[in-house]
PDB file of C-alpha atoms and ligand atoms in Angstrom:
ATOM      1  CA  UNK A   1     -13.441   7.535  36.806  1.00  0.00           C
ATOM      2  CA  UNK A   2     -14.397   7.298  32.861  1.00  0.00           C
ATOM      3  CA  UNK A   3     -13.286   9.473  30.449  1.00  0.00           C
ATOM      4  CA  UNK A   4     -13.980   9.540  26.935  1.00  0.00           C
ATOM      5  CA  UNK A   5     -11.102  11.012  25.068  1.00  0.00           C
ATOM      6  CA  UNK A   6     -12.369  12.260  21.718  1.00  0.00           C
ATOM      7  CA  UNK A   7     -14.025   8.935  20.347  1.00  0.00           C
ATOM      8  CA  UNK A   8     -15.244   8.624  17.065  1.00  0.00           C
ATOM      9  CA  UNK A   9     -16.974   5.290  15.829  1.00  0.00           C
ATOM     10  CA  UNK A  10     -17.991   5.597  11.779  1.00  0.00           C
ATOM     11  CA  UNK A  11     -20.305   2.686   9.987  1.00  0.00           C
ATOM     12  CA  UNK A  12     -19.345   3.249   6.682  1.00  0.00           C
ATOM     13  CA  UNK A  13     -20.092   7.070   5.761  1.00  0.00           C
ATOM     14  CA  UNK A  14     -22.515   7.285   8.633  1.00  0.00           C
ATOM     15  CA  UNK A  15     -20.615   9.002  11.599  1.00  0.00           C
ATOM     16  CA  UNK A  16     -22.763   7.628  14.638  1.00  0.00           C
ATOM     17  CA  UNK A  17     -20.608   9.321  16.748  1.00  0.00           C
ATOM     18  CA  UNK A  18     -17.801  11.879  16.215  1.00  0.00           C
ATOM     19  CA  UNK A  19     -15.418  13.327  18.329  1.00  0.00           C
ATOM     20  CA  UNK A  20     -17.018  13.369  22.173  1.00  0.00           C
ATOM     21  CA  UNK A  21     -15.177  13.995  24.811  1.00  0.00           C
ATOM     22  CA  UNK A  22     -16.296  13.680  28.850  1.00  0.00           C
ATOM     23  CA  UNK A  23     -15.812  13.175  32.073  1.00  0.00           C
ATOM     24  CA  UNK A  24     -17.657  11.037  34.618  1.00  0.00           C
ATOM     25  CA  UNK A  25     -16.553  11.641  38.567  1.00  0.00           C
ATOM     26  CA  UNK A  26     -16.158   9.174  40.816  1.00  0.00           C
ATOM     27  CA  UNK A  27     -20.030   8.550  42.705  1.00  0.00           C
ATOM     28  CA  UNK A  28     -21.435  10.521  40.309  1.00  0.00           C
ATOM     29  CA  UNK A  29     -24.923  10.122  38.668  1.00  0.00           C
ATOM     30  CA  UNK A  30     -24.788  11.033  34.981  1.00  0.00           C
ATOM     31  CA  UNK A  31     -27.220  11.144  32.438  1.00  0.00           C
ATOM     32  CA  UNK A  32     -26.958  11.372  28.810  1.00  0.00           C
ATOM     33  CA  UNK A  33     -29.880  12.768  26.791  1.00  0.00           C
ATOM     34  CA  UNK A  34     -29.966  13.669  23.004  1.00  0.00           C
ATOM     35  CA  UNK A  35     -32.587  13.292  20.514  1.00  0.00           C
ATOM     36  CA  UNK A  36     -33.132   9.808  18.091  1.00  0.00           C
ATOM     37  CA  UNK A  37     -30.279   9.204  16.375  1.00  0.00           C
ATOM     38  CA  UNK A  38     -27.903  10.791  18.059  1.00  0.00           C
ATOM     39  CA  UNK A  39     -25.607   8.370  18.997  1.00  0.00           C
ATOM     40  CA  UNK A  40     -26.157   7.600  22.723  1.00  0.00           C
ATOM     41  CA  UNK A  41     -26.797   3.899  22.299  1.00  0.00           C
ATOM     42  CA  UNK A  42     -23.551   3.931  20.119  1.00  0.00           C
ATOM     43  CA  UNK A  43     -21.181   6.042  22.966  1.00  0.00           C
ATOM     44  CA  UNK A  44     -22.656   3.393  25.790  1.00  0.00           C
ATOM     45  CA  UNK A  45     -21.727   0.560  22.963  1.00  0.00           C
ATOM     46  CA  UNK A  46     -18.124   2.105  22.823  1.00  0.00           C
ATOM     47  CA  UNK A  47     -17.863   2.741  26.564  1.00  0.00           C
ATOM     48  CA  UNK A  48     -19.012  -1.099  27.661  1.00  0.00           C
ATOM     49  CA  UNK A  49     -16.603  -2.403  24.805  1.00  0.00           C
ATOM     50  CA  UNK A  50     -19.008  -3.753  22.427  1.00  0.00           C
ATOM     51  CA  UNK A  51     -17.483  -1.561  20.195  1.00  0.00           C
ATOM     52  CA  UNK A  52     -13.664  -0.341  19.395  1.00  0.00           C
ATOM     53  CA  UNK A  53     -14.092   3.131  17.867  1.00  0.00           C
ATOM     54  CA  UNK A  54     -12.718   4.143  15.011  1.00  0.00           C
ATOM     55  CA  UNK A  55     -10.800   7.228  16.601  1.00  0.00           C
ATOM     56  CA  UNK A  56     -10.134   8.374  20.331  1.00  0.00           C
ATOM     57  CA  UNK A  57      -9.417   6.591  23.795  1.00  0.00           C
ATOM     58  CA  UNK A  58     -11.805   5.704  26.952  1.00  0.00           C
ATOM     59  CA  UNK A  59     -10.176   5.604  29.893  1.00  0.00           C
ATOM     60  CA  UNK A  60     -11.169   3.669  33.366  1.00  0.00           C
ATOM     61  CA  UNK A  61      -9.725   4.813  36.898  1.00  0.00           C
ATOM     62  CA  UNK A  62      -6.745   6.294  34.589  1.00  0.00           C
ATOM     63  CA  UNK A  63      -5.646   3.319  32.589  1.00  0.00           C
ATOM     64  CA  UNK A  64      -6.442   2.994  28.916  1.00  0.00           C
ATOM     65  CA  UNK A  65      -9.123   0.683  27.606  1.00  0.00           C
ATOM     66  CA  UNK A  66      -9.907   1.345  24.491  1.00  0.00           C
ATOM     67  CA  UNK A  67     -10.736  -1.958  22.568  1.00  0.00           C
ATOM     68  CA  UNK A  68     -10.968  -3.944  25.616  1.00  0.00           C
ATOM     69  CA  UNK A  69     -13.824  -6.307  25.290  1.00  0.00           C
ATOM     70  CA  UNK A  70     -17.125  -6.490  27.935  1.00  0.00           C
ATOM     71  CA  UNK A  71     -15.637  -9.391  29.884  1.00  0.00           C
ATOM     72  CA  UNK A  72     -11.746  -7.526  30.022  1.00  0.00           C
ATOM     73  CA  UNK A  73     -14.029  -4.531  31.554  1.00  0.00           C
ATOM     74  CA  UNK A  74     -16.490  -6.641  33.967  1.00  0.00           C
ATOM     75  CA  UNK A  75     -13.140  -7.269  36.783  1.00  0.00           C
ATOM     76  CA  UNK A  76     -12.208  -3.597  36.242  1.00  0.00           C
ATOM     77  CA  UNK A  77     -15.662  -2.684  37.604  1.00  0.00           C
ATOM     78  CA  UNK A  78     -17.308  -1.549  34.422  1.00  0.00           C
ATOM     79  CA  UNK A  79     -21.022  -3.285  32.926  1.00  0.00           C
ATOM     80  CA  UNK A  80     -23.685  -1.958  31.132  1.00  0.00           C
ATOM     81  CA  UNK A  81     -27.271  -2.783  32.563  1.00  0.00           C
ATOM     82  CA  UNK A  82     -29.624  -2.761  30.027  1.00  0.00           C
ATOM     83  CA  UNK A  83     -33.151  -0.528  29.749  1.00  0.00           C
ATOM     84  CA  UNK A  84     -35.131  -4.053  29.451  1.00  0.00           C
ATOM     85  CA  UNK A  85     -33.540  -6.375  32.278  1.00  0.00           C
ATOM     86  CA  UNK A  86     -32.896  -9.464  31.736  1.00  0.00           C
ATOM     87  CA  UNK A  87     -33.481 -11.869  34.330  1.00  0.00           C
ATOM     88  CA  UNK A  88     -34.495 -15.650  34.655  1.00  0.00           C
ATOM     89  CA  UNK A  89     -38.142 -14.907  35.691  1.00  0.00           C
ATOM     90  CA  UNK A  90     -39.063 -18.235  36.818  1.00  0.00           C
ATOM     91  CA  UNK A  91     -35.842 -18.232  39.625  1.00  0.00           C
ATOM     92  CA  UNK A  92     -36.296 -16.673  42.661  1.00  0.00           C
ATOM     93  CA  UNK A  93     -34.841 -13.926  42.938  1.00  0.00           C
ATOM     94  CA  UNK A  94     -32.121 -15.875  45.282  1.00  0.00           C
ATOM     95  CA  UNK A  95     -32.069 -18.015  42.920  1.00  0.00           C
ATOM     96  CA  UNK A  96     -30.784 -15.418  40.118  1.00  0.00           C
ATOM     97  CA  UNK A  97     -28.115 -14.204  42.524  1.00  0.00           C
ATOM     98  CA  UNK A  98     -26.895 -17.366  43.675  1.00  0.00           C
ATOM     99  CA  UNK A  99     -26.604 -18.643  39.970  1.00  0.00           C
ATOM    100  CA  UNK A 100     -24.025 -16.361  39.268  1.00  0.00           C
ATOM    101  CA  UNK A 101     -20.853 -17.297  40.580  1.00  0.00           C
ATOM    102  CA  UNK A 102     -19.121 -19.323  38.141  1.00  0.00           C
ATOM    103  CA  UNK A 103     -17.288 -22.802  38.639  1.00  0.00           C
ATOM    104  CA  UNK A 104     -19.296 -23.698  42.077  1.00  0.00           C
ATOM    105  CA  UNK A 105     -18.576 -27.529  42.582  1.00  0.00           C
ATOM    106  CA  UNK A 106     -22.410 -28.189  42.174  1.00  0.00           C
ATOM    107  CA  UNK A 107     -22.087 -28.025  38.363  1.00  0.00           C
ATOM    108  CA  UNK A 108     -20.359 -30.819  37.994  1.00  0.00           C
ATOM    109  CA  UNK A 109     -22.541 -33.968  37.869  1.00  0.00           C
ATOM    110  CA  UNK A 110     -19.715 -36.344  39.310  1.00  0.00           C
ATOM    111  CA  UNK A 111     -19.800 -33.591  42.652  1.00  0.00           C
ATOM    112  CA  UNK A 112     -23.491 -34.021  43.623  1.00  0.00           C
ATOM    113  CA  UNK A 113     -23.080 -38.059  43.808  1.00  0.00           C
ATOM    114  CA  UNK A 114     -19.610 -38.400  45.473  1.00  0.00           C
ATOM    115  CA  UNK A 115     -19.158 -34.654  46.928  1.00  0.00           C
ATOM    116  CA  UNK A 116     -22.282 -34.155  48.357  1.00  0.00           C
ATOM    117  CA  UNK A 117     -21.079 -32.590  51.778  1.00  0.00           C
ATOM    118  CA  UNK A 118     -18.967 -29.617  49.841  1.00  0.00           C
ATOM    119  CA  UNK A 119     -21.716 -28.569  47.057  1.00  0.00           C
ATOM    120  CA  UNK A 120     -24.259 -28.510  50.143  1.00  0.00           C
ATOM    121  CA  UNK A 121     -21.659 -26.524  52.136  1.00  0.00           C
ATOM    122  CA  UNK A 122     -20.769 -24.183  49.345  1.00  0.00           C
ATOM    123  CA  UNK A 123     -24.168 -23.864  48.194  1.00  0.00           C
ATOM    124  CA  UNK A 124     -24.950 -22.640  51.743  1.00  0.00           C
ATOM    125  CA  UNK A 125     -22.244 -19.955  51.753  1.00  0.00           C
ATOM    126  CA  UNK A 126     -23.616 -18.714  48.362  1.00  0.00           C
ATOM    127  CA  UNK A 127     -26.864 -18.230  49.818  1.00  0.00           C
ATOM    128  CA  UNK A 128     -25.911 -16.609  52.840  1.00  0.00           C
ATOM    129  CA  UNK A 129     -24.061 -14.220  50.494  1.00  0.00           C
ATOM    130  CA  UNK A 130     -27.414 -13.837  47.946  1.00  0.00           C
ATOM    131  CA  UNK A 131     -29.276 -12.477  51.011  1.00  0.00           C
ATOM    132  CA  UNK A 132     -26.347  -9.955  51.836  1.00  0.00           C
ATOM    133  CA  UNK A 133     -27.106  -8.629  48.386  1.00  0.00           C
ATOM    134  CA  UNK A 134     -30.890  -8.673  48.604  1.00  0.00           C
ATOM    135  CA  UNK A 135     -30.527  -6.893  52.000  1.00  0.00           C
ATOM    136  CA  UNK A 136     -28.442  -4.891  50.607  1.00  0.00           C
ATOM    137  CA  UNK A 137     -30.683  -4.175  47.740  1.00  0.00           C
ATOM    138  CA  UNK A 138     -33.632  -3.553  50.426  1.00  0.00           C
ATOM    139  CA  UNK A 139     -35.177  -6.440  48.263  1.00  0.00           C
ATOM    140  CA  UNK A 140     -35.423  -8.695  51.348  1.00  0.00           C
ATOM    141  CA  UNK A 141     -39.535  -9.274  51.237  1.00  0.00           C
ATOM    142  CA  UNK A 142     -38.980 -10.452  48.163  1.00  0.00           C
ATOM    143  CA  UNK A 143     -35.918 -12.915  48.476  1.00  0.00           C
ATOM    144  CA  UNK A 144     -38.092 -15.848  47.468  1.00  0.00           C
ATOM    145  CA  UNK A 145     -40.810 -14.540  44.950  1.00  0.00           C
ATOM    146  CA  UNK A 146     -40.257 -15.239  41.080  1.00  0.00           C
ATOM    147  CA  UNK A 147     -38.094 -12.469  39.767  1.00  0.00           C
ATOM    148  CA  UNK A 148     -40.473 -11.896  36.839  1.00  0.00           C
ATOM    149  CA  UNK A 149     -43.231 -10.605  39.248  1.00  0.00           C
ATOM    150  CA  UNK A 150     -40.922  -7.744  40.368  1.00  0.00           C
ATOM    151  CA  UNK A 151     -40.946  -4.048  39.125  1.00  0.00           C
ATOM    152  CA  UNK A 152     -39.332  -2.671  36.542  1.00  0.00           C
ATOM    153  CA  UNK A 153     -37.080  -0.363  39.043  1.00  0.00           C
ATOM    154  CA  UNK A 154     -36.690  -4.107  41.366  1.00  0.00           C
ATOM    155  CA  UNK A 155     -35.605  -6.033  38.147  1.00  0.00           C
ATOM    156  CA  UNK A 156     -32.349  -3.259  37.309  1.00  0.00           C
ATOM    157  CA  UNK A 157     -31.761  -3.716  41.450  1.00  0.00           C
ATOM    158  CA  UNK A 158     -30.888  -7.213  40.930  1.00  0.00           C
ATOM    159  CA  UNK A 159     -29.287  -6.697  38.225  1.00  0.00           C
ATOM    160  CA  UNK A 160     -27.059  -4.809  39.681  1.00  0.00           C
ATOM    161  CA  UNK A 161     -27.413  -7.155  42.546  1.00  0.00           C
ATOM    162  CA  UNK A 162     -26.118  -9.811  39.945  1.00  0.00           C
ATOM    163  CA  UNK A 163     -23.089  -7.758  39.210  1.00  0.00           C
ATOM    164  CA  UNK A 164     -21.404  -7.694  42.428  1.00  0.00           C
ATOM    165  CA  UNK A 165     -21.995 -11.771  42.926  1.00  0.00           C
ATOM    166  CA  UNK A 166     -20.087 -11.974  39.774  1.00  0.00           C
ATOM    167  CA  UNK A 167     -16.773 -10.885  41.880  1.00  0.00           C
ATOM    168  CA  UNK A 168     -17.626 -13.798  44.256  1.00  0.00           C
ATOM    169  CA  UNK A 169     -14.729 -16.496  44.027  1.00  0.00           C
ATOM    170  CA  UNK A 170     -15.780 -19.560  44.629  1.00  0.00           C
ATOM    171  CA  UNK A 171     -15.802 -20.471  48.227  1.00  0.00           C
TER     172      UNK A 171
HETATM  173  N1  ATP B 201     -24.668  -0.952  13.558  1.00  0.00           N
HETATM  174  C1  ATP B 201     -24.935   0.182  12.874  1.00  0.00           C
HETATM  175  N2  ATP B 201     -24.680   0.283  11.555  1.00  0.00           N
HETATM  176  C2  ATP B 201     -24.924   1.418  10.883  1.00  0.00           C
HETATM  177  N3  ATP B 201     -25.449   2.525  11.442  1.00  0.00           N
HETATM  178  C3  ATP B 201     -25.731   2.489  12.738  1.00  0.00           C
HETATM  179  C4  ATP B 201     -25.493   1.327  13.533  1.00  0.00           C
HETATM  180  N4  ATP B 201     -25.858   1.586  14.807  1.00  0.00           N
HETATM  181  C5  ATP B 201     -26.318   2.845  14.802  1.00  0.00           C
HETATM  182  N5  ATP B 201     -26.238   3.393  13.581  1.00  0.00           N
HETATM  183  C6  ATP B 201     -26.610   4.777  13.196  1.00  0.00           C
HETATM  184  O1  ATP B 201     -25.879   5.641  14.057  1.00  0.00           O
HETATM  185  C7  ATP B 201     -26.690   6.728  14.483  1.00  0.00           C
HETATM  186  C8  ATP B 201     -26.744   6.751  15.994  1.00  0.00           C
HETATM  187  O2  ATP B 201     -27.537   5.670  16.469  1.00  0.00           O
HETATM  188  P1  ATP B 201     -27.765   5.367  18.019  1.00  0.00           P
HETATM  189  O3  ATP B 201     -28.531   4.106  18.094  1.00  0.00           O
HETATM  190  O4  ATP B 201     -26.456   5.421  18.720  1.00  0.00           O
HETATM  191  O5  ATP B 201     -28.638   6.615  18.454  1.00  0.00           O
HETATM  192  P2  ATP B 201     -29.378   6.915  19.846  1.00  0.00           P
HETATM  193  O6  ATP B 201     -28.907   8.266  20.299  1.00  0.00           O
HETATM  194  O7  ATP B 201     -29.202   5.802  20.790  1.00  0.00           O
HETATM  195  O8  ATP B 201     -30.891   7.036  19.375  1.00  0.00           O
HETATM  196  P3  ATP B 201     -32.279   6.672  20.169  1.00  0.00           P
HETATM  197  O9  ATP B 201     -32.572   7.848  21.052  1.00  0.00           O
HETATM  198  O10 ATP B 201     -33.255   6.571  19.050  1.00  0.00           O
HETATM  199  O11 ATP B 201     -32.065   5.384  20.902  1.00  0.00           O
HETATM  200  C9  ATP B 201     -28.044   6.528  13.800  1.00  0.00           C
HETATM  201  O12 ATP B 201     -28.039   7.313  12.635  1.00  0.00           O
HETATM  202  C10 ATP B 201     -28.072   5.062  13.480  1.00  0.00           C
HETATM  203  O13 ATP B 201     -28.864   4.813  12.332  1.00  0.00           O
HETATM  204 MG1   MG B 202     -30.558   4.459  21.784  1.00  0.00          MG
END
């Protein structure tokens, strides 16, 4: 599903990473361990486009996207989670997911005076999908509890949670 063709990514004269090469199968689970320094943080930089490397191709389900940028990767399926997650800890954790779908009819101010009926109705189809996810995400006892009181191993579930609202149109 990703492969890393030979990527290189140099900061001057220091070579952060040089030349790797792998493969990562389709519903896989793969690590990536290597001691300080080595240039893991880098590889997941080059990978998630926050970097273009200097050398070498990444490819995604066979197509070519080197130098794409995070937001060219996100509808292609690709995000990087981070190891501190980063949700809004004073939202529900319905709240978080239902935040996420962008240009919902709520936002405008105009729509919640003279629209009322249609930000109600597609506010309600958001939520119904928000507690798919947190069903989903076996997160369901906590649907309504401040997301900064979860876990650390909750917080990257709705993260990832967050991830597949993203590919919500609006309704
Ligand atoms: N923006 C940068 N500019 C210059 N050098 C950098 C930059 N980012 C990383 N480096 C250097 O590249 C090398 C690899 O760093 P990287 O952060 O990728 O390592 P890492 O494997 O994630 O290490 P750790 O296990 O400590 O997180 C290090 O020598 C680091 O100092
Ligand atoms: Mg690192």
């Amino acid at each position: 599903m990703i492969v890393v063709e030979d990527v290189a990514l140099h900061f001057g004269g220091i070579r952060a990473v040089d030349g790797v090469s792998l493969k990562i199968e389709k519903g896989s689970i793969t690590g990536l361990i290597g001691p300080n320094g080595a240039g893991k943080t880098t590889l997941f930089n080059i990978i998630a486009g926050v970097y273009t490397p200097t050398y070498g191709r990444i490819f995604l389900d066979g197509d070519d996207v080197t130098g794409f940028k995070p937001h060219q990767l996100f509808p292609k399926g690709l995000l990087r989670t981070f190891q501190i997650a980063h949700e809004f800890f004073s939202l529900t954790v319905r709240e978080n997911l239902m935040m996420v779908p962008a240009g919902q009819s709520g936002e405008t101010l105009m729509n919640t005076f003279f629209h009322r009926g249609k930000v109600a109705s597609e506010e309600q189809q958001v939520c119904q999908k928000a507690d798919e996810v947190i069903d989903f995400l076996n997160l369901t006892h906590l649907a309504d509890a401040p997301a900064g009181t979860l876990s650390g191993g909750q917080k990257k579930l709705l993260e990832l949670g967050r991830k597949s609202c993203l590919n919500w149109a609006a309704p």
